[in-house]
Structure formats: C-alpha cells, structure tokens
PDB file of C-alpha atoms in Angstrom:
ATOM      1  CA  UNK A   1     107.325 109.625  86.402  1.00 47.00           C
ATOM      2  CA  UNK A   2     110.225 111.887  85.521  1.00 58.00           C
ATOM      3  CA  UNK A   3     110.015 115.486  86.611  1.00 63.00           C
ATOM      4  CA  UNK A   4     111.175 117.925  83.891  1.00 61.00           C
ATOM      5  CA  UNK A   5     112.190 121.449  84.711  1.00 65.00           C
ATOM      6  CA  UNK A   6     112.719 123.945  81.910  1.00 68.00           C
ATOM      7  CA  UNK A   7     114.853 127.021  82.439  1.00 69.00           C
ATOM      8  CA  UNK A   8     114.526 129.656  79.744  1.00 74.00           C
ATOM      9  CA  UNK A   9     116.843 132.585  79.081  1.00 75.00           C
ATOM     10  CA  UNK A  10     115.267 135.187  76.821  1.00 76.00           C
ATOM     11  CA  UNK A  11     117.420 137.672  74.929  1.00 76.00           C
ATOM     12  CA  UNK A  12     115.253 140.371  73.425  1.00 73.00           C
ATOM     13  CA  UNK A  13     116.830 141.984  71.594  1.00 77.00           C
ATOM     14  CA  UNK A  14     119.963 139.983  71.015  1.00 78.00           C
ATOM     15  CA  UNK A  15     122.969 142.278  71.384  1.00 79.00           C
ATOM     16  CA  UNK A  16     126.583 141.798  70.442  1.00 75.00           C
ATOM     17  CA  UNK A  17     127.445 141.638  74.129  1.00 79.00           C
ATOM     18  CA  UNK A  18     125.371 138.442  74.384  1.00 75.00           C
ATOM     19  CA  UNK A  19     127.721 136.491  72.154  1.00 78.00           C
ATOM     20  CA  UNK A  20     129.770 133.673  73.584  1.00 77.00           C
ATOM     21  CA  UNK A  21     129.380 130.406  75.504  1.00 77.00           C
ATOM     22  CA  UNK A  22     126.334 129.722  77.703  1.00 77.00           C
ATOM     23  CA  UNK A  23     126.585 126.950  80.369  1.00 74.00           C
ATOM     24  CA  UNK A  24     123.612 125.627  82.284  1.00 77.00           C
ATOM     25  CA  UNK A  25     124.456 123.948  85.643  1.00 72.00           C
ATOM     26  CA  UNK A  26     122.092 121.779  87.730  1.00 71.00           C
ATOM     27  CA  UNK A  27     122.339 121.366  91.496  1.00 66.00           C
ATOM     28  CA  UNK A  28     120.905 117.820  91.488  1.00 62.00           C
ATOM     29  CA  UNK A  29     123.835 116.211  89.809  1.00 60.00           C
ATOM     30  CA  UNK A  30     127.125 117.617  88.699  1.00 61.00           C
ATOM     31  CA  UNK A  31     126.082 117.988  85.078  1.00 64.00           C
ATOM     32  CA  UNK A  32     126.328 120.996  82.808  1.00 65.00           C
ATOM     33  CA  UNK A  33     125.235 121.646  79.255  1.00 72.00           C
ATOM     34  CA  UNK A  34     126.895 124.105  76.961  1.00 76.00           C
ATOM     35  CA  UNK A  35     125.519 126.302  74.161  1.00 76.00           C
ATOM     36  CA  UNK A  36     127.567 128.593  71.945  1.00 79.00           C
ATOM     37  CA  UNK A  37     125.781 131.729  70.749  1.00 79.00           C
ATOM     38  CA  UNK A  38     127.264 132.913  67.450  1.00 80.00           C
ATOM     39  CA  UNK A  39     126.080 136.228  66.093  1.00 81.00           C
ATOM     40  CA  UNK A  40     125.840 137.109  62.423  1.00 81.00           C
ATOM     41  CA  UNK A  41     126.506 140.720  61.564  1.00 81.00           C
ATOM     42  CA  UNK A  42     123.110 142.219  60.634  1.00 85.00           C
ATOM     43  CA  UNK A  43     122.538 143.428  57.059  1.00 86.00           C
ATOM     44  CA  UNK A  44     122.918 147.130  56.304  1.00 89.00           C
ATOM     45  CA  UNK A  45     121.424 149.495  53.755  1.00 92.00           C
ATOM     46  CA  UNK A  46     123.209 151.360  50.988  1.00 93.00           C
ATOM     47  CA  UNK A  47     121.823 154.233  48.942  1.00 94.00           C
ATOM     48  CA  UNK A  48     123.408 156.384  46.235  1.00 93.00           C
ATOM     49  CA  UNK A  49     122.781 160.007  45.287  1.00 93.00           C
ATOM     50  CA  UNK A  50     124.453 162.852  43.422  1.00 91.00           C
ATOM     51  CA  UNK A  51     124.750 166.533  44.286  1.00 89.00           C
ATOM     52  CA  UNK A  52     123.223 167.726  40.989  1.00 85.00           C
ATOM     53  CA  UNK A  53     120.149 166.175  39.384  1.00 83.00           C
ATOM     54  CA  UNK A  54     120.050 168.183  36.145  1.00 82.00           C
ATOM     55  CA  UNK A  55     121.772 167.583  32.816  1.00 82.00           C
ATOM     56  CA  UNK A  56     125.505 166.999  33.197  1.00 84.00           C
ATOM     57  CA  UNK A  57     127.926 168.590  30.730  1.00 78.00           C
ATOM     58  CA  UNK A  58     131.585 167.975  30.085  1.00 74.00           C
ATOM     59  CA  UNK A  59     133.624 170.165  32.413  1.00 72.00           C
ATOM     60  CA  UNK A  60     131.060 170.097  35.231  1.00 78.00           C
ATOM     61  CA  UNK A  61     132.071 168.972  38.736  1.00 84.00           C
ATOM     62  CA  UNK A  62     130.033 166.182  40.327  1.00 89.00           C
ATOM     63  CA  UNK A  63     129.902 164.285  43.616  1.00 92.00           C
ATOM     64  CA  UNK A  64     128.384 160.826  43.971  1.00 93.00           C
ATOM     65  CA  UNK A  65     127.504 159.913  47.570  1.00 93.00           C
ATOM     66  CA  UNK A  66     127.072 156.361  48.795  1.00 93.00           C
ATOM     67  CA  UNK A  67     125.210 156.412  52.143  1.00 94.00           C
ATOM     68  CA  UNK A  68     125.848 153.381  54.373  1.00 93.00           C
ATOM     69  CA  UNK A  69     123.501 152.833  57.338  1.00 93.00           C
ATOM     70  CA  UNK A  70     124.293 150.037  59.796  1.00 91.00           C
ATOM     71  CA  UNK A  71     121.695 148.321  61.987  1.00 87.00           C
ATOM     72  CA  UNK A  72     120.851 150.328  65.117  1.00 86.00           C
ATOM     73  CA  UNK A  73     121.953 147.426  67.367  1.00 82.00           C
ATOM     74  CA  UNK A  74     125.515 147.495  66.042  1.00 85.00           C
ATOM     75  CA  UNK A  75     127.497 148.786  69.027  1.00 83.00           C
ATOM     76  CA  UNK A  76     130.940 147.382  68.312  1.00 83.00           C
ATOM     77  CA  UNK A  77     133.816 148.889  66.271  1.00 84.00           C
ATOM     78  CA  UNK A  78     133.585 148.137  62.570  1.00 86.00           C
ATOM     79  CA  UNK A  79     135.805 148.442  59.511  1.00 88.00           C
ATOM     80  CA  UNK A  80     134.042 149.759  56.411  1.00 89.00           C
ATOM     81  CA  UNK A  81     135.620 149.576  52.975  1.00 88.00           C
ATOM     82  CA  UNK A  82     134.135 150.457  49.636  1.00 88.00           C
ATOM     83  CA  UNK A  83     135.078 150.218  45.968  1.00 89.00           C
ATOM     84  CA  UNK A  84     133.667 152.365  43.159  1.00 90.00           C
ATOM     85  CA  UNK A  85     133.459 150.915  39.672  1.00 90.00           C
ATOM     86  CA  UNK A  86     132.526 152.426  36.329  1.00 88.00           C
ATOM     87  CA  UNK A  87     131.134 149.934  33.822  1.00 85.00           C
ATOM     88  CA  UNK A  88     132.603 147.093  35.919  1.00 80.00           C
ATOM     89  CA  UNK A  89     136.082 148.654  35.946  1.00 84.00           C
ATOM     90  CA  UNK A  90     137.754 149.908  39.138  1.00 82.00           C
ATOM     91  CA  UNK A  91     138.242 153.660  39.349  1.00 79.00           C
ATOM     92  CA  UNK A  92     141.734 155.012  39.955  1.00 68.00           C
ATOM     93  CA  UNK A  93     142.007 158.284  38.025  1.00 68.00           C
ATOM     94  CA  UNK A  94     143.836 161.383  39.241  1.00 64.00           C
ATOM     95  CA  UNK A  95     140.855 163.633  38.399  1.00 64.00           C
ATOM     96  CA  UNK A  96     138.587 161.696  40.788  1.00 80.00           C
ATOM     97  CA  UNK A  97     138.799 161.610  44.592  1.00 82.00           C
ATOM     98  CA  UNK A  98     137.327 158.880  46.831  1.00 83.00           C
ATOM     99  CA  UNK A  99     136.594 159.460  50.527  1.00 86.00           C
ATOM    100  CA  UNK A 100     134.644 157.710  53.298  1.00 87.00           C
ATOM    101  CA  UNK A 101     133.568 159.431  56.520  1.00 90.00           C
ATOM    102  CA  UNK A 102     131.342 158.705  59.511  1.00 88.00           C
ATOM    103  CA  UNK A 103     128.528 161.273  59.413  1.00 87.00           C
ATOM    104  CA  UNK A 104     126.452 159.986  62.344  1.00 87.00           C
ATOM    105  CA  UNK A 105     126.136 156.998  64.675  1.00 87.00           C
ATOM    106  CA  UNK A 106     126.184 153.896  62.461  1.00 89.00           C
ATOM    107  CA  UNK A 107     125.981 156.107  59.379  1.00 93.00           C
ATOM    108  CA  UNK A 108     128.806 156.534  56.863  1.00 93.00           C
ATOM    109  CA  UNK A 109     129.192 158.289  53.521  1.00 93.00           C
ATOM    110  CA  UNK A 110     131.512 157.183  50.727  1.00 91.00           C
ATOM    111  CA  UNK A 111     131.986 160.032  48.233  1.00 92.00           C
ATOM    112  CA  UNK A 112     133.263 160.032  44.673  1.00 91.00           C
ATOM    113  CA  UNK A 113     134.267 163.550  43.558  1.00 90.00           C
ATOM    114  CA  UNK A 114     134.746 164.464  39.894  1.00 87.00           C
ATOM    115  CA  UNK A 115     136.687 167.696  39.389  1.00 81.00           C
ATOM    116  CA  UNK A 116     135.735 167.954  35.707  1.00 76.00           C
ATOM    117  CA  UNK A 117     133.505 165.479  33.895  1.00 80.00           C
ATOM    118  CA  UNK A 118     134.426 164.213  30.450  1.00 76.00           C
ATOM    119  CA  UNK A 119     132.614 162.135  27.846  1.00 73.00           C
ATOM    120  CA  UNK A 120     134.542 159.090  29.080  1.00 78.00           C
ATOM    121  CA  UNK A 121     132.787 159.381  32.453  1.00 84.00           C
ATOM    122  CA  UNK A 122     129.518 158.080  30.979  1.00 85.00           C
ATOM    123  CA  UNK A 123     128.204 154.788  32.310  1.00 89.00           C
ATOM    124  CA  UNK A 124     127.072 152.792  35.312  1.00 92.00           C
ATOM    125  CA  UNK A 125     128.698 153.607  38.647  1.00 93.00           C
ATOM    126  CA  UNK A 126     128.533 151.008  41.388  1.00 93.00           C
ATOM    127  CA  UNK A 127     129.341 151.488  45.072  1.00 92.00           C
ATOM    128  CA  UNK A 128     130.402 148.161  46.630  1.00 92.00           C
ATOM    129  CA  UNK A 129     130.554 148.192  50.439  1.00 92.00           C
ATOM    130  CA  UNK A 130     132.103 145.600  52.775  1.00 91.00           C
ATOM    131  CA  UNK A 131     131.604 145.735  56.573  1.00 89.00           C
ATOM    132  CA  UNK A 132     133.736 143.782  59.047  1.00 86.00           C
ATOM    133  CA  UNK A 133     133.701 143.758  62.840  1.00 81.00           C
ATOM    134  CA  UNK A 134     136.910 145.335  64.062  1.00 79.00           C
ATOM    135  CA  UNK A 135     137.664 142.396  66.361  1.00 77.00           C
ATOM    136  CA  UNK A 136     139.163 138.931  66.338  1.00 77.00           C
ATOM    137  CA  UNK A 137     136.189 137.641  68.332  1.00 78.00           C
ATOM    138  CA  UNK A 138     135.352 134.173  66.989  1.00 78.00           C
ATOM    139  CA  UNK A 139     131.719 134.467  68.112  1.00 79.00           C
ATOM    140  CA  UNK A 140     130.873 137.065  65.475  1.00 81.00           C
ATOM    141  CA  UNK A 141     130.323 136.135  61.855  1.00 77.00           C
ATOM    142  CA  UNK A 142     131.037 139.458  60.131  1.00 74.00           C
ATOM    143  CA  UNK A 143     132.159 140.202  56.568  1.00 79.00           C
ATOM    144  CA  UNK A 144     128.830 141.328  55.087  1.00 86.00           C
ATOM    145  CA  UNK A 145     128.518 143.255  51.840  1.00 89.00           C
ATOM    146  CA  UNK A 146     126.024 145.281  49.836  1.00 91.00           C
ATOM    147  CA  UNK A 147     126.110 147.361  46.673  1.00 90.00           C
ATOM    148  CA  UNK A 148     124.119 149.971  44.767  1.00 91.00           C
ATOM    149  CA  UNK A 149     124.509 151.546  41.321  1.00 91.00           C
ATOM    150  CA  UNK A 150     123.458 154.573  39.268  1.00 91.00           C
ATOM    151  CA  UNK A 151     123.789 155.767  35.669  1.00 91.00           C
ATOM    152  CA  UNK A 152     125.599 158.940  34.569  1.00 90.00           C
ATOM    153  CA  UNK A 153     125.247 160.554  31.147  1.00 87.00           C
ATOM    154  CA  UNK A 154     127.623 163.383  30.236  1.00 82.00           C
ATOM    155  CA  UNK A 155     126.511 165.735  27.469  1.00 77.00           C
ATOM    156  CA  UNK A 156     128.820 167.844  25.328  1.00 68.00           C
ATOM    157  CA  UNK A 157     127.468 171.374  25.127  1.00 65.00           C
ATOM    158  CA  UNK A 158     126.132 172.637  21.829  1.00 63.00           C
ATOM    159  CA  UNK A 159     125.899 176.142  20.411  1.00 63.00           C
ATOM    160  CA  UNK A 160     122.847 178.311  20.870  1.00 53.00           C
ATOM    161  CA  UNK A 161     122.520 179.607  17.295  1.00 66.00           C
ATOM    162  CA  UNK A 162     124.309 179.854  13.967  1.00 68.00           C
ATOM    163  CA  UNK A 163     123.346 182.038  11.025  1.00 70.00           C
ATOM    164  CA  UNK A 164     124.580 183.716   7.840  1.00 68.00           C
ATOM    165  CA  UNK A 165     124.795 187.489   8.215  1.00 69.00           C
ATOM    166  CA  UNK A 166     126.097 188.687   4.816  1.00 75.00           C
ATOM    167  CA  UNK A 167     124.300 186.959   1.904  1.00 77.00           C
ATOM    168  CA  UNK A 168     127.079 187.747  -0.575  1.00 88.00           C
ATOM    169  CA  UNK A 169     127.483 185.784  -3.834  1.00 91.00           C
ATOM    170  CA  UNK A 170     130.986 184.379  -3.256  1.00 91.00           C
ATOM    171  CA  UNK A 171     131.507 184.497   0.495  1.00 90.00           C
ATOM    172  CA  UNK A 172     129.484 183.947   3.634  1.00 88.00           C
ATOM    173  CA  UNK A 173     130.096 185.260   7.133  1.00 86.00           C
ATOM    174  CA  UNK A 174     128.490 183.058   9.748  1.00 85.00           C
ATOM    175  CA  UNK A 175     128.072 184.075  13.371  1.00 84.00           C
ATOM    176  CA  UNK A 176     127.132 182.171  16.503  1.00 83.00           C
ATOM    177  CA  UNK A 177     126.598 182.605  20.229  1.00 79.00           C
ATOM    178  CA  UNK A 178     129.289 181.462  22.629  1.00 77.00           C
ATOM    179  CA  UNK A 179     128.331 178.481  24.814  1.00 75.00           C
ATOM    180  CA  UNK A 180     128.230 180.060  28.291  1.00 68.00           C
ATOM    181  CA  UNK A 181     129.051 176.935  30.288  1.00 64.00           C
ATOM    182  CA  UNK A 182     132.152 176.102  28.241  1.00 58.00           C
ATOM    183  CA  UNK A 183     133.493 179.638  28.637  1.00 53.00           C
ATOM    184  CA  UNK A 184     132.756 179.854  32.366  1.00 50.00           C
ATOM    185  CA  UNK A 185     134.361 176.499  33.099  1.00 53.00           C
ATOM    186  CA  UNK A 186     137.448 177.436  31.080  1.00 55.00           C
ATOM    187  CA  UNK A 187     137.631 174.334  28.939  1.00 71.00           C
ATOM    188  CA  UNK A 188     136.648 175.804  25.536  1.00 78.00           C
ATOM    189  CA  UNK A 189     139.293 175.146  22.870  1.00 85.00           C
ATOM    190  CA  UNK A 190     137.431 176.341  19.813  1.00 88.00           C
ATOM    191  CA  UNK A 191     135.033 175.158  17.128  1.00 90.00           C
ATOM    192  CA  UNK A 192     134.993 172.648  14.297  1.00 91.00           C
ATOM    193  CA  UNK A 193     133.391 173.740  11.003  1.00 91.00           C
ATOM    194  CA  UNK A 194     132.792 171.580   7.937  1.00 92.00           C
ATOM    195  CA  UNK A 195     130.814 172.750   4.888  1.00 92.00           C
ATOM    196  CA  UNK A 196     129.638 171.079   1.696  1.00 93.00           C
ATOM    197  CA  UNK A 197     127.261 171.797  -1.149  1.00 92.00           C
ATOM    198  CA  UNK A 198     123.733 170.795  -0.244  1.00 88.00           C
ATOM    199  CA  UNK A 199     122.922 168.918  -3.451  1.00 86.00           C
ATOM    200  CA  UNK A 200     126.173 167.304  -4.614  1.00 87.00           C
ATOM    201  CA  UNK A 201     127.726 167.048  -1.111  1.00 89.00           C
ATOM    202  CA  UNK A 202     131.037 168.373  -2.383  1.00 91.00           C
ATOM    203  CA  UNK A 203     133.312 169.276   0.534  1.00 91.00           C
ATOM    204  CA  UNK A 204     134.315 172.951   0.327  1.00 91.00           C
ATOM    205  CA  UNK A 205     135.672 173.625   3.846  1.00 91.00           C
ATOM    206  CA  UNK A 206     136.970 171.784   6.911  1.00 92.00           C
ATOM    207  CA  UNK A 207     138.606 173.881   9.625  1.00 92.00           C
ATOM    208  CA  UNK A 208     139.291 174.060  13.382  1.00 92.00           C
ATOM    209  CA  UNK A 209     138.686 177.579  14.695  1.00 90.00           C
ATOM    210  CA  UNK A 210     140.746 178.292  17.819  1.00 90.00           C
ATOM    211  CA  UNK A 211     139.163 180.243  20.688  1.00 86.00           C
ATOM    212  CA  UNK A 212     141.869 179.704  23.331  1.00 82.00           C
ATOM    213  CA  UNK A 213     143.474 183.154  23.179  1.00 81.00           C
ATOM    214  CA  UNK A 214     140.421 185.319  22.510  1.00 82.00           C
ATOM    215  CA  UNK A 215     136.649 184.879  22.023  1.00 82.00           C
ATOM    216  CA  UNK A 216     135.539 183.933  18.493  1.00 87.00           C
ATOM    217  CA  UNK A 217     131.921 184.171  17.370  1.00 86.00           C
ATOM    218  CA  UNK A 218     132.178 184.535  13.580  1.00 87.00           C
ATOM    219  CA  UNK A 219     133.970 183.116  10.568  1.00 90.00           C
ATOM    220  CA  UNK A 220     134.026 184.058   6.876  1.00 90.00           C
ATOM    221  CA  UNK A 221     133.925 181.350   4.217  1.00 90.00           C
ATOM    222  CA  UNK A 222     135.350 182.485   0.869  1.00 92.00           C
ATOM    223  CA  UNK A 223     135.608 181.156  -2.707  1.00 91.00           C
ATOM    224  CA  UNK A 224     131.993 179.992  -2.853  1.00 92.00           C
ATOM    225  CA  UNK A 225     129.743 179.729  -5.885  1.00 91.00           C
ATOM    226  CA  UNK A 226     126.900 182.248  -6.321  1.00 92.00           C
ATOM    227  CA  UNK A 227     123.315 181.085  -5.923  1.00 91.00           C
ATOM    228  CA  UNK A 228     124.337 177.773  -4.372  1.00 91.00           C
ATOM    229  CA  UNK A 229     122.951 176.031  -1.319  1.00 90.00           C
ATOM    230  CA  UNK A 230     125.437 174.944   1.353  1.00 90.00           C
ATOM    231  CA  UNK A 231     125.146 173.048   4.615  1.00 89.00           C
ATOM    232  CA  UNK A 232     127.694 173.308   7.415  1.00 88.00           C
ATOM    233  CA  UNK A 233     128.221 171.111  10.451  1.00 87.00           C
ATOM    234  CA  UNK A 234     129.285 173.164  13.451  1.00 85.00           C
ATOM    235  CA  UNK A 235     130.487 171.835  16.848  1.00 85.00           C
ATOM    236  CA  UNK A 236     132.065 173.104  20.053  1.00 84.00           C
ATOM    237  CA  UNK A 237     135.568 171.733  20.613  1.00 83.00           C
ATOM    238  CA  UNK A 238     136.527 171.186  24.276  1.00 79.00           C
ATOM    239  CA  UNK A 239     139.081 169.232  26.267  1.00 75.00           C
ATOM    240  CA  UNK A 240     136.583 166.351  26.225  1.00 71.00           C
ATOM    241  CA  UNK A 241     136.211 166.363  22.428  1.00 76.00           C
ATOM    242  CA  UNK A 242     133.628 167.546  19.926  1.00 79.00           C
ATOM    243  CA  UNK A 243     130.137 168.403  21.081  1.00 76.00           C
ATOM    244  CA  UNK A 244     126.884 167.678  19.233  1.00 75.00           C
ATOM    245  CA  UNK A 245     126.865 168.869  15.644  1.00 80.00           C
ATOM    246  CA  UNK A 246     124.561 171.729  14.792  1.00 81.00           C
ATOM    247  CA  UNK A 247     123.633 172.199  11.148  1.00 82.00           C
ATOM    248  CA  UNK A 248     123.781 175.641   9.487  1.00 82.00           C
ATOM    249  CA  UNK A 249     122.155 175.919   6.053  1.00 84.00           C
ATOM    250  CA  UNK A 250     122.442 178.947   3.801  1.00 85.00           C
ATOM    251  CA  UNK A 251     122.406 180.000   0.156  1.00 87.00           C
ATOM    252  CA  UNK A 252     124.803 182.454  -1.432  1.00 90.00           C
ATOM    253  CA  UNK A 253     123.404 185.512  -3.198  1.00 90.00           C
ATOM    254  CA  UNK A 254     122.981 185.712  -6.960  1.00 92.00           C
ATOM    255  CA  UNK A 255     125.570 187.373  -9.177  1.00 91.00           C
ATOM    256  CA  UNK A 256     125.864 188.458 -12.785  1.00 91.00           C
ATOM    257  CA  UNK A 257     126.382 185.658 -15.345  1.00 89.00           C
ATOM    258  CA  UNK A 258     129.987 184.779 -16.043  1.00 86.00           C
ATOM    259  CA  UNK A 259     129.518 184.167 -19.771  1.00 86.00           C
ATOM    260  CA  UNK A 260     127.271 185.027 -22.702  1.00 88.00           C
ATOM    261  CA  UNK A 261     124.315 182.974 -24.015  1.00 88.00           C
ATOM    262  CA  UNK A 262     125.450 179.923 -25.915  1.00 90.00           C
ATOM    263  CA  UNK A 263     124.820 179.016 -29.569  1.00 90.00           C
ATOM    264  CA  UNK A 264     123.516 182.436 -30.467  1.00 88.00           C
ATOM    265  CA  UNK A 265     122.293 182.462 -34.064  1.00 90.00           C
ATOM    266  CA  UNK A 266     120.039 184.426 -36.386  1.00 88.00           C
ATOM    267  CA  UNK A 267     117.779 183.387 -39.238  1.00 91.00           C
ATOM    268  CA  UNK A 268     116.752 186.243 -41.576  1.00 87.00           C
ATOM    269  CA  UNK A 269     113.493 186.324 -43.521  1.00 89.00           C
ATOM    270  CA  UNK A 270     112.004 188.902 -45.932  1.00 88.00           C
ATOM    271  CA  UNK A 271     110.465 191.041 -43.262  1.00 88.00           C
ATOM    272  CA  UNK A 272     111.958 189.584 -40.023  1.00 88.00           C
ATOM    273  CA  UNK A 273     114.946 188.026 -38.304  1.00 88.00           C
ATOM    274  CA  UNK A 274     114.653 185.143 -35.847  1.00 92.00           C
ATOM    275  CA  UNK A 275     117.257 184.923 -33.086  1.00 90.00           C
ATOM    276  CA  UNK A 276     117.891 181.756 -31.054  1.00 92.00           C
ATOM    277  CA  UNK A 277     120.234 180.974 -28.138  1.00 91.00           C
ATOM    278  CA  UNK A 278     120.774 178.796 -25.108  1.00 91.00           C
ATOM    279  CA  UNK A 279     121.244 180.067 -21.536  1.00 90.00           C
ATOM    280  CA  UNK A 280     124.815 180.768 -20.379  1.00 90.00           C
ATOM    281  CA  UNK A 281     126.631 177.808 -18.840  1.00 89.00           C
ATOM    282  CA  UNK A 282     127.286 179.705 -15.582  1.00 88.00           C
ATOM    283  CA  UNK A 283     124.263 181.904 -14.982  1.00 90.00           C
ATOM    284  CA  UNK A 284     125.096 182.539 -11.291  1.00 89.00           C
ATOM    285  CA  UNK A 285     121.423 182.956 -10.535  1.00 89.00           C
ATOM    286  CA  UNK A 286     117.921 182.873 -11.967  1.00 90.00           C
ATOM    287  CA  UNK A 287     117.677 184.465 -15.409  1.00 90.00           C
ATOM    288  CA  UNK A 288     114.655 186.770 -15.518  1.00 89.00           C
ATOM    289  CA  UNK A 289     115.194 188.359 -18.956  1.00 90.00           C
ATOM    290  CA  UNK A 290     117.538 188.832 -21.920  1.00 88.00           C
ATOM    291  CA  UNK A 291     118.350 192.175 -23.505  1.00 89.00           C
ATOM    292  CA  UNK A 292     118.547 192.048 -27.306  1.00 87.00           C
ATOM    293  CA  UNK A 293     119.758 195.033 -29.282  1.00 87.00           C
ATOM    294  CA  UNK A 294     119.514 195.075 -33.114  1.00 84.00           C
ATOM    295  CA  UNK A 295     121.532 197.664 -35.061  1.00 81.00           C
ATOM    296  CA  UNK A 296     120.693 198.702 -38.641  1.00 76.00           C
TER     297      UNK A 296
END
C-alpha cells in the first residue's frame, strides 16, 4: 500500500504578488516538483458619457468622457493608452483635445474636448482602451483591451420666425428673429435667401445677406409682380455651413391694372348699343367691376 500525502496551497484571492514559480520539496527523498503561476491581467470596464445631454448645435463646445475602471485587485503599475475614432477614422484635429488622467485608485478618464462643434462632427465616436502592466515581468500576461462607442448628432440652428411686414404690390419687406445661440457663440456669418414664384417656380432672388459687421433682421425684395404668390427658402449661414431651411410664403398686394380691356367693341341697335370686351392682359389683381361711360 502506498501512502499518499497531499499538500494544498490555497490562494484566495489570487494577487499579482503571487505570480512566479512554486516549488514543492519533500523530505523523504530529494525530489522537488515545480509549478509556474502565470497571471492574466483581469478585464476592465469602459463607459462613455458626455457633459451635455440636450440637442447639440454647431458652435457648441462638448466633452466626451471615457471612464476606465480597472479590477480592484490590480495593485501594480499600469500603462493605459486610448484612441478615439469618428466613423472608424482616427481623430487628429486641432480643434479637438485628447487627455487621459487618473481620477481615483484604478480609475482613469480619457476626455475628448470639442471647442466648437461643426456639422462634420456628426457620427459614431469610439473610445478604444489598451491596458498593459508597466513591467517586464514574464509571469504576467497583460495587454488587454476594451472599447465603447456613442453617437453624436450636430444640428444647425434655424430661425425662430419669418414674415412679410409690408404687403406692397411690387416689393416685400421680410423680417425675422435672430438665432440667439449663433449670436452668443459668435459664429454667425449671415443668412441665405432664395425666392421663387409659388406656381411657376420661377427664380426671382438668390442672395447671401451678411451679418458679420452688424445685426440684420430684415430684407426688402423689390421688382415683384402684384397679386402674386411667392415662396422663399431662408437659412442661417454659419462657419459650419447652412442651417435647416425655413420656408416663408407671402403674396404681394394688388395694384391697378397696367392696361385697358382688350378687344373692346360696340354693336349698335335701334334703341340700344351692346359693348363687349375681354379683361386686361395684366390685371394686377382681382377685377371686381368695370366703369363704362357713354357720351352723347
């Protein structure tokens, strides 16, 4: 009968300091057995957040934060690197700053700061994190990674209102309210205005209205046709481009006819005269009556 003696070494929990070579010696014979304890770097968590949860507009600042939390048993120096990508492309723009700091024990924050958002900043942002043990110890299998992503949508601010304030037959003065955010952030360049007739879609105006030197909240459109419906597309123009188009519809006022009735004729009878005519070719409004004067 062979006597078997088991010797057990329990490591609970296993710490980084337990890594290395374990040798078991016996006093009966000069024999030793060897066991190498290799430690894998434990997985870590990554979360992403932003400092503003509301609607983002061009010109706004924004900070994306990537929070990295290592396992509580990690008690050795580590090297943490991260890479931000936008739509799978690495980020290296001068208007964006990347930082990584240790905020608590085993807790790090990688930040992506936007000084001024633009329409090009739309898309999926991914924070890719790589953790390595800051040691040449061959008993630690480090080099673990994790990643997290979020979506960003950047809106271009639109105007609050747009209306016709004159109702003249051959010109229209439109007025609007300045977009507060664009003015406060200092990136307002002006406005883009394009007008056409509502029925025939004939282009009558296309203009950029500058607002860089002084505030502008009105514009007069001249050389229009009386009693005609127009539609105008109106947008804020910023450093990021044109904002959403707001439609302004209006109708010019009526005016007096520009010509006389056409094909005016008379047919005399014994006791009467019959007059006939066609409406003028340019009535400039709705004809409500004709004045006919007969001289003897």
